Short mmCIF file of C-alpha atoms and ligand atoms in Angstrom, two decimals:
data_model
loop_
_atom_site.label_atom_id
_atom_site.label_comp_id
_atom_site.label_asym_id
_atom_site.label_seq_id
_atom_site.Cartn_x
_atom_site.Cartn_y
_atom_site.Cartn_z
CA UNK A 954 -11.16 11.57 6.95
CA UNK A 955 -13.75 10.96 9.34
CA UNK A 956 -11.05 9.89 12.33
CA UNK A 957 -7.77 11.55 12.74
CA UNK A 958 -5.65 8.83 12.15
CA UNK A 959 -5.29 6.58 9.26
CA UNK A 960 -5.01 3.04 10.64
CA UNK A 961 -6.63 0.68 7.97
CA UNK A 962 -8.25 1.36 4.50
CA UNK A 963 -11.39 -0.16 5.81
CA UNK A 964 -11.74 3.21 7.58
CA UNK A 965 -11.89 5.05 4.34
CA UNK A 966 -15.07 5.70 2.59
CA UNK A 967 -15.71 6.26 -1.52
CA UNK A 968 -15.88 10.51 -0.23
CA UNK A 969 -12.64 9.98 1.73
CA UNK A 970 -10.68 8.07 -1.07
CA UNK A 971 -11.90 10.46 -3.46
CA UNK A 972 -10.80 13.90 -1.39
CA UNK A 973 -7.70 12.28 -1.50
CA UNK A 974 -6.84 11.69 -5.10
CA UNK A 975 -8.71 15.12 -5.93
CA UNK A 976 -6.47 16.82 -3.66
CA UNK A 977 -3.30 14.88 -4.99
CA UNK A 978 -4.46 15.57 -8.74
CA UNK A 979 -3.98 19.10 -7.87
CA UNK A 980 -1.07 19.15 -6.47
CA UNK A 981 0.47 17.21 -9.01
CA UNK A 982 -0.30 19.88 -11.36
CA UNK A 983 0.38 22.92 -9.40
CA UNK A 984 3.14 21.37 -6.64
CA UNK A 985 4.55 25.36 -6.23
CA UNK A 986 1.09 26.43 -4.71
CA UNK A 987 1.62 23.96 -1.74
CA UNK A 988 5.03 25.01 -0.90
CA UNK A 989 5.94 25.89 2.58
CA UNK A 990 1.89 25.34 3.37
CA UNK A 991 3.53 23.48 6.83
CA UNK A 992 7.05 25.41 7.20
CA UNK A 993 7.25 25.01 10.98
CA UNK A 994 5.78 21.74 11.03
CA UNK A 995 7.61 18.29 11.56
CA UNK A 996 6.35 14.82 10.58
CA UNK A 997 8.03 11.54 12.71
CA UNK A 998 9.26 9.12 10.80
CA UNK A 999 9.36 5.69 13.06
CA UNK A 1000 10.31 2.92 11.14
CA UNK A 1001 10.87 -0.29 12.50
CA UNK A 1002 11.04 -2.54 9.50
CA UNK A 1003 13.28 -1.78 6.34
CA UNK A 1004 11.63 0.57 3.75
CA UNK A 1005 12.57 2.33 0.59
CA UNK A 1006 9.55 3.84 -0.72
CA UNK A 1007 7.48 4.65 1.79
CA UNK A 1008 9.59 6.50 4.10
CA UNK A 1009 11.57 8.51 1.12
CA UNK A 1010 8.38 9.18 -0.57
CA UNK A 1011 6.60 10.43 3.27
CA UNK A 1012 10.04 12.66 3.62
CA UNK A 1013 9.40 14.44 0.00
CA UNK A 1014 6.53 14.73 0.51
CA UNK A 1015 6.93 16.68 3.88
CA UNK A 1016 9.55 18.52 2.60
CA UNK A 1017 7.78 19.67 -0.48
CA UNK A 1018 5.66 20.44 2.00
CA UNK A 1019 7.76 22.70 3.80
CA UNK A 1020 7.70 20.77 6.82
CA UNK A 1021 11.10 19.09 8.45
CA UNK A 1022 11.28 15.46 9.32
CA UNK A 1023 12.93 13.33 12.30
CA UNK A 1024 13.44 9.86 12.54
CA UNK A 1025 14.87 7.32 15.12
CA UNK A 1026 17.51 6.00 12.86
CA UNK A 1027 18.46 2.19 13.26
CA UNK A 1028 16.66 0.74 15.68
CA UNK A 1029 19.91 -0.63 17.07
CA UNK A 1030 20.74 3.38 17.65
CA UNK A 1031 17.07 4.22 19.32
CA UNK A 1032 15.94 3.17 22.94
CA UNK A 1033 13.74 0.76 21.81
CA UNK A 1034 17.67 -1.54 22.46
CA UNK A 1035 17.19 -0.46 25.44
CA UNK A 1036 13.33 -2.40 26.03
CA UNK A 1037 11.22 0.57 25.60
CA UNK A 1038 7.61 -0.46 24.39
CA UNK A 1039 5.88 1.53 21.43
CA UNK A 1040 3.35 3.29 23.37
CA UNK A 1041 6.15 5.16 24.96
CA UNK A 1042 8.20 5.86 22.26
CA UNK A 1043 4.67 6.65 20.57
CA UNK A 1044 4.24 9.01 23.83
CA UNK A 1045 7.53 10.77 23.71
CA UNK A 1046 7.14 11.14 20.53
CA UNK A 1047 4.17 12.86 19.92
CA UNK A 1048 5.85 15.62 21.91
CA UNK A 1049 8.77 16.63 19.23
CA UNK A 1050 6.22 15.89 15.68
CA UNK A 1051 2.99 17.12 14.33
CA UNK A 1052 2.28 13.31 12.96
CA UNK A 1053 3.38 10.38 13.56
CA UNK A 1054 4.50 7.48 10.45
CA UNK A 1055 4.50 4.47 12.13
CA UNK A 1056 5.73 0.97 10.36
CA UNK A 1057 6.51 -1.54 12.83
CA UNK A 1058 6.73 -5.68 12.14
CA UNK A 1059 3.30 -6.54 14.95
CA UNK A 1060 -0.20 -6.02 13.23
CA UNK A 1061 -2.05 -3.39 15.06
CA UNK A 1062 0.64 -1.89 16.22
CA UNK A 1063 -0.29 1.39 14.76
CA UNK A 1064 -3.92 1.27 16.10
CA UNK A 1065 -2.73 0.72 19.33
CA UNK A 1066 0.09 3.30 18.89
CA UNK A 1067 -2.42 5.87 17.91
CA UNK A 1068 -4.26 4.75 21.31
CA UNK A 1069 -1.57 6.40 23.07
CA UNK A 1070 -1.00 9.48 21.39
CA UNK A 1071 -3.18 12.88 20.00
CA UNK A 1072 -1.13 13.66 17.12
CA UNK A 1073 -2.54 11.70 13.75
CA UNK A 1074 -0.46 8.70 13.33
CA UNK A 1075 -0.40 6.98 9.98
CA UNK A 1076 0.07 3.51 9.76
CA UNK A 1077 2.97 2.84 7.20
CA UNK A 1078 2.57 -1.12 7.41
CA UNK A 1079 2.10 -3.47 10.56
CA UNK A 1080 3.26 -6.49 10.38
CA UNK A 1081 1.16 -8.61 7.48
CA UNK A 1082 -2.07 -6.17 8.69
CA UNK A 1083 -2.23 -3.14 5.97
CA UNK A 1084 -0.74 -0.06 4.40
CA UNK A 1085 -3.22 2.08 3.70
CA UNK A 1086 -1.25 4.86 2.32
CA UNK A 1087 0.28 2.46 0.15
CA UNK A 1088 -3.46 2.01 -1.15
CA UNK A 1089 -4.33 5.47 -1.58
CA UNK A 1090 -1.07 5.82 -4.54
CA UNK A 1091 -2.47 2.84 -5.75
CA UNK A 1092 -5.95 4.06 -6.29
CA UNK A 1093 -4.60 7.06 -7.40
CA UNK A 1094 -2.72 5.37 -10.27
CA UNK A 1095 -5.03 3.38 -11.45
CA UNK A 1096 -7.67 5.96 -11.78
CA UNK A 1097 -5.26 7.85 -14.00
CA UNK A 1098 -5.20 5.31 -16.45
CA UNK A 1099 -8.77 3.52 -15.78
CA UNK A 1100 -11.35 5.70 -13.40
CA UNK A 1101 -12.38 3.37 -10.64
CA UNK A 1102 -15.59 1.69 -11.53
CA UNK A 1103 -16.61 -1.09 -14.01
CA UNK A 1104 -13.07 -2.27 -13.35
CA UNK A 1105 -11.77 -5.81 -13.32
CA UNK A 1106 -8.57 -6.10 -10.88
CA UNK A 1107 -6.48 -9.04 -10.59
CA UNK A 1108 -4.45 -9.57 -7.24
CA UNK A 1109 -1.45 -11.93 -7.88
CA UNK A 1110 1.21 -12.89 -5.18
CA UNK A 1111 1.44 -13.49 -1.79
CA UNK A 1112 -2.42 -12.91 -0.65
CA UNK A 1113 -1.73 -14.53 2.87
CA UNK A 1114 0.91 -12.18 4.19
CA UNK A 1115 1.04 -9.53 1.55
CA UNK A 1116 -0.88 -6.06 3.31
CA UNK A 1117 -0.97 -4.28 0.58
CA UNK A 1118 -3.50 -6.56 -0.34
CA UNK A 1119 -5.69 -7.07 2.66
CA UNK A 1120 -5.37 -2.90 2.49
CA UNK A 1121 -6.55 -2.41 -1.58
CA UNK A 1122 -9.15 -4.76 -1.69
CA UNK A 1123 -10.96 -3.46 1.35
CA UNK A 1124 -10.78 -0.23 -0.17
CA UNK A 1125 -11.67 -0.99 -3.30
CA UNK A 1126 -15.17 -2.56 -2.02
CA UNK A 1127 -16.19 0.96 -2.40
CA UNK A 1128 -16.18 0.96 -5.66
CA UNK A 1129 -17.72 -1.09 -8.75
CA UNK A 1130 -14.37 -3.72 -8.80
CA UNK A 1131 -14.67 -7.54 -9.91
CA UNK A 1132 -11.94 -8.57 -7.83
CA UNK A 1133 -10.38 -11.97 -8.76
CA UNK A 1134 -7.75 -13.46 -6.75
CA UNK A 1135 -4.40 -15.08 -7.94
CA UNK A 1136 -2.27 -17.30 -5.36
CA UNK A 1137 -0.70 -20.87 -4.46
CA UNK A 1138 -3.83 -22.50 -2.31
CA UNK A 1139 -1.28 -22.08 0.76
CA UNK A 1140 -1.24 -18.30 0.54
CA UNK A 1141 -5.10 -17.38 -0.09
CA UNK A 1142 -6.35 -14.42 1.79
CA UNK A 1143 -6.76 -14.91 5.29
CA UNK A 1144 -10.31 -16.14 6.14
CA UNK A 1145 -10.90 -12.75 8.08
CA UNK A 1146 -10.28 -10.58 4.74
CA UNK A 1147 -12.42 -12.82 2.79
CA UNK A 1148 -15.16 -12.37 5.18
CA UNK A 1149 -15.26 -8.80 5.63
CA UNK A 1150 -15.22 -8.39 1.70
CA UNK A 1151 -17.88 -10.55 1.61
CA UNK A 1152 -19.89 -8.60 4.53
CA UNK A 1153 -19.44 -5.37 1.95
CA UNK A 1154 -20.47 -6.98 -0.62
CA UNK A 1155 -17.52 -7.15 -3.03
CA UNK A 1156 -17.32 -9.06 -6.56
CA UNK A 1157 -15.02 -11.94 -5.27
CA UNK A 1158 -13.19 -15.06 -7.24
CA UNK A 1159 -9.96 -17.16 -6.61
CA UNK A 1160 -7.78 -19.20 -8.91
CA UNK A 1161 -4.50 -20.42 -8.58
CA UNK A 1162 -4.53 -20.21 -12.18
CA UNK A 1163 -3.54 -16.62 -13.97
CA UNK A 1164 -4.18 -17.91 -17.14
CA UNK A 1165 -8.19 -18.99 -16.31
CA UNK A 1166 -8.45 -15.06 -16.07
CA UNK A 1167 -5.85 -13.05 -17.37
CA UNK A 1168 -7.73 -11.87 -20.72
CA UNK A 1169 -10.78 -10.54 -18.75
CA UNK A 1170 -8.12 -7.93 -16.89
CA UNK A 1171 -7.62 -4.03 -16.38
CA UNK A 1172 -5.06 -4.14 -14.01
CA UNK A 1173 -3.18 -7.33 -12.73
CA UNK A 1174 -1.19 -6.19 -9.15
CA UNK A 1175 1.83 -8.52 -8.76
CA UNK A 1176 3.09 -8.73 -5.34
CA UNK A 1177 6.05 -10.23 -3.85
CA UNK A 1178 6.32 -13.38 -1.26
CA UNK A 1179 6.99 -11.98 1.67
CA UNK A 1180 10.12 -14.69 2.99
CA UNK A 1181 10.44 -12.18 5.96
CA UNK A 1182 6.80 -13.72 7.57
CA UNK A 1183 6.93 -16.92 6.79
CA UNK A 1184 7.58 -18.74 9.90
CA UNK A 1185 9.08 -22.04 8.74
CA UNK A 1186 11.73 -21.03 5.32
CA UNK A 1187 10.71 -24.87 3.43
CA UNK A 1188 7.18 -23.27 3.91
CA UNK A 1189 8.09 -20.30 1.61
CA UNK A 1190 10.76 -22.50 -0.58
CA UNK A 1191 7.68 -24.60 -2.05
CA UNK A 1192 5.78 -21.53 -3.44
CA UNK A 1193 9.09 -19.01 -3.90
CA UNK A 1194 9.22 -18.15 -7.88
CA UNK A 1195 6.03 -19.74 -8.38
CA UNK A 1196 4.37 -16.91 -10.59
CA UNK A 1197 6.80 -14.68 -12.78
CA UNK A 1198 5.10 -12.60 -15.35
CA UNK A 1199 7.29 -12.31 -18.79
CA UNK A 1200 5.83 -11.79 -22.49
CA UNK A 1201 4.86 -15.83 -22.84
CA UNK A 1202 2.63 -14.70 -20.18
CA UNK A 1203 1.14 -12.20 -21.13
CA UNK A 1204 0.24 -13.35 -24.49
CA UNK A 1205 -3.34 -13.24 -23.78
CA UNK A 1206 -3.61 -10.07 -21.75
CA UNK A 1207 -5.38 -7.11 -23.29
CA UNK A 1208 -3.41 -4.54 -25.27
CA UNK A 1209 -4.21 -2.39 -22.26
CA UNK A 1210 -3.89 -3.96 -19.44
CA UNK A 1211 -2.24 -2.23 -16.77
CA UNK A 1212 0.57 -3.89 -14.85
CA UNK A 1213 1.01 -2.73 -10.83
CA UNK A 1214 3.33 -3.69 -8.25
CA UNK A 1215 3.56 -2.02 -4.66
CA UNK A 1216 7.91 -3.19 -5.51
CA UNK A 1217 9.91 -3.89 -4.03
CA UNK A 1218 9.81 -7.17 -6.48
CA UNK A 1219 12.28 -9.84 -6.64
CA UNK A 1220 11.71 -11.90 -9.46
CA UNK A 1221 8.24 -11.62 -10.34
CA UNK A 1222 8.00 -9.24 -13.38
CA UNK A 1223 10.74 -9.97 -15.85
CA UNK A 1224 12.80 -6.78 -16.52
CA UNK A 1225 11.41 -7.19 -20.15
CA UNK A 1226 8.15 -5.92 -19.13
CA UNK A 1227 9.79 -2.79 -17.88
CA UNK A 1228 9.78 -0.86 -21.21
CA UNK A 1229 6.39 -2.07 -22.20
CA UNK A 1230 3.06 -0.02 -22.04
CA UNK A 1231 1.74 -2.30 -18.93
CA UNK A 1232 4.20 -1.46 -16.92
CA UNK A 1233 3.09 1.17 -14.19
CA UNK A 1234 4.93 0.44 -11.19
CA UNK A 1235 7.59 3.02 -11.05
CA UNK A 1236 5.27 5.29 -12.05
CA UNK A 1237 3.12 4.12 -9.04
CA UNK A 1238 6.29 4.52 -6.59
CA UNK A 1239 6.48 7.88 -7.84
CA UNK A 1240 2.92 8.66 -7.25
CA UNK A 1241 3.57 8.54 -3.45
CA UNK A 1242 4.66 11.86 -3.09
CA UNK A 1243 1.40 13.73 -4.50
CA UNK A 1244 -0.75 10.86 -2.57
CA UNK A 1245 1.27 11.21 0.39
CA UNK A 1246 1.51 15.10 0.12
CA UNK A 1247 -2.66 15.05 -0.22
CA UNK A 1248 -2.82 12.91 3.06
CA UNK A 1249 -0.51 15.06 5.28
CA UNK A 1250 -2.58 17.86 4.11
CA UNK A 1251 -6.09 17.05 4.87
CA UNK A 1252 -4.73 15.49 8.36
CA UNK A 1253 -1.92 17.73 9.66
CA UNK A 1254 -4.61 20.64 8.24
CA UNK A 1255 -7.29 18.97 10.71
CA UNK A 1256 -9.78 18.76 8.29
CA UNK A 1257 -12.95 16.20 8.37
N1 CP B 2471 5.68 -0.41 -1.21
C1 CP B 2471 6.37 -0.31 -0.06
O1 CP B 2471 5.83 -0.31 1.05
O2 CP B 2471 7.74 -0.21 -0.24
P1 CP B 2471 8.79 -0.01 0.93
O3 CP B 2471 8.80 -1.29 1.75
O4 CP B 2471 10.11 0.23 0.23
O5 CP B 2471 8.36 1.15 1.77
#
């Protein structure tokens, strides 16, 4: 990494996205060898909007690790009831962890938490801004299946809102991606994402169509509407269940195609697709832990 923290995949270069997935490859295939590597150690865990994978998959992955974890528990349990801001939480907390995972509902909240603080803090989602670890297992997976050039992505769902998004194709700008974008006109990427991909110079198209593209892709990555950011609920009503993705739909995708999904879902990939051969996304859940493992070991090991 060339900064101690990891804030937003636009930080991340081709070297640094690569010394991550190298470093999770191995581990994935010799997970004993990294074993008590930070006994002693103890990563914070501050989440301040609901999460499954993330945090579970940050835990094991400290764990495995050998290092302990703390979190704050409910937020109705912490101090932050009480009217404490972030920055000192972030503050006090820097004195009891070695890191600092940080989701929290206000973009930039983790950049300015990190302001605070000299402990690496990782940013675990802000708000509709990114989740750059998030990106990292998803680079890793598809590389498994596809390497990470002459690739044609398609990014379905909730572009507007959805950071997984705004974090993946930033990073993927690195590499040689035709990125074509699937969403209801009301939930395109926001105008700022679309204009830094097209300041690096990315391969850029949007449709509202799947269909006008589906045959032409490696990897389609469904994403969920996100009902919790919408401000106005009629707003999300109109586009809610507006893409599902079942076998009718897929009847001209390539044999191959890979299907990803950051989950959790809600109705957009019928359970049918679960058992077929495109289906990769609890396979990309699971790839978390080596990903995540990799990450607190180049940064909690203080290396560039
Ligand atoms: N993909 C993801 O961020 O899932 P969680 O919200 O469960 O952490």
């Amino acid at each position: 990494m060339r900064q101690d923290h990891l804030i937003t995949a636009t930080q991340l270069s081709r070297a640094d996205i690569e010394a991550v997935l190298d470093r999770a490859r191995t581990i994935d295939e010799s997970r004993s060898a990294f074993t008590q590597r930070y006994s002693g150690s103890v990563l914070a865990l501050c989440f301040f909007e609901p999460s499954t994978r993330t945090k579970m998959s940050f835990e094991t992955a400290a764990k495995r690790l050998g290092a302990d974890t703390i979190d704050m528990g409910s937020i109705e349990s912490s101090s932050v009831k009480k009217g404490e801001s972030l920055a000192d939480t972030a503050r006090v907390i820097e004195g009891y962890a070695d890191a600092i995972v940080l989701r929290h509902p206000s973009e930039g909240s983790a950049k300015m938490a990190s302001e605070f603080v000299d402990v690496p803090v990782i940013n675990a989602g802000d708000g509709a801004g990114q989740h750059p670890s998030q990106t990292l297992l998803d680079l890793y997976t598809i590389r498994e299946r596809h390497g990470l050039d002459d690739l044609t992505i398609g990014i379905m769902g909730d572009l507007k809102y959805g950071r997984t998004v705004h974090s993946l194709s930033a990073a993927l700008t690195n590499f040689d991606v035709r990125q074509h974008f699937i969403s209801p006109e009301s939930l395109r990427l926001p105008r700022s994402v679309r204009f830094d991909l097209h300041e690096a110079g990315a391969q850029v198209r949007e449709h509202t169509d799947l269909e006008a593209v589906l045959s032409e892709l490696d990897v389609l990555y469904v994403t969920r509407i996100q009902r919790e950011r919408f401000p106005d609920e009629n707003e999300y009503r109109t586009v809610a269940g507006e893409y599902r993705i079942d076998e009718e739909t897929l009847s001209t995708a390539r044999d191959d195609l890979t299907i990803m999904h950051p989950l959790p879902r809600v109705d957009e990939i019928a359970p049918t697709i679960d058992e077929t051969d495109h289906a990769r996304y609890f396979e990309q859940a699971h790839n978390g832990v080596p990903v995540r493992m990799a990450l607190l070991d180049i940064l909690l090991g203080g290396e560039d």
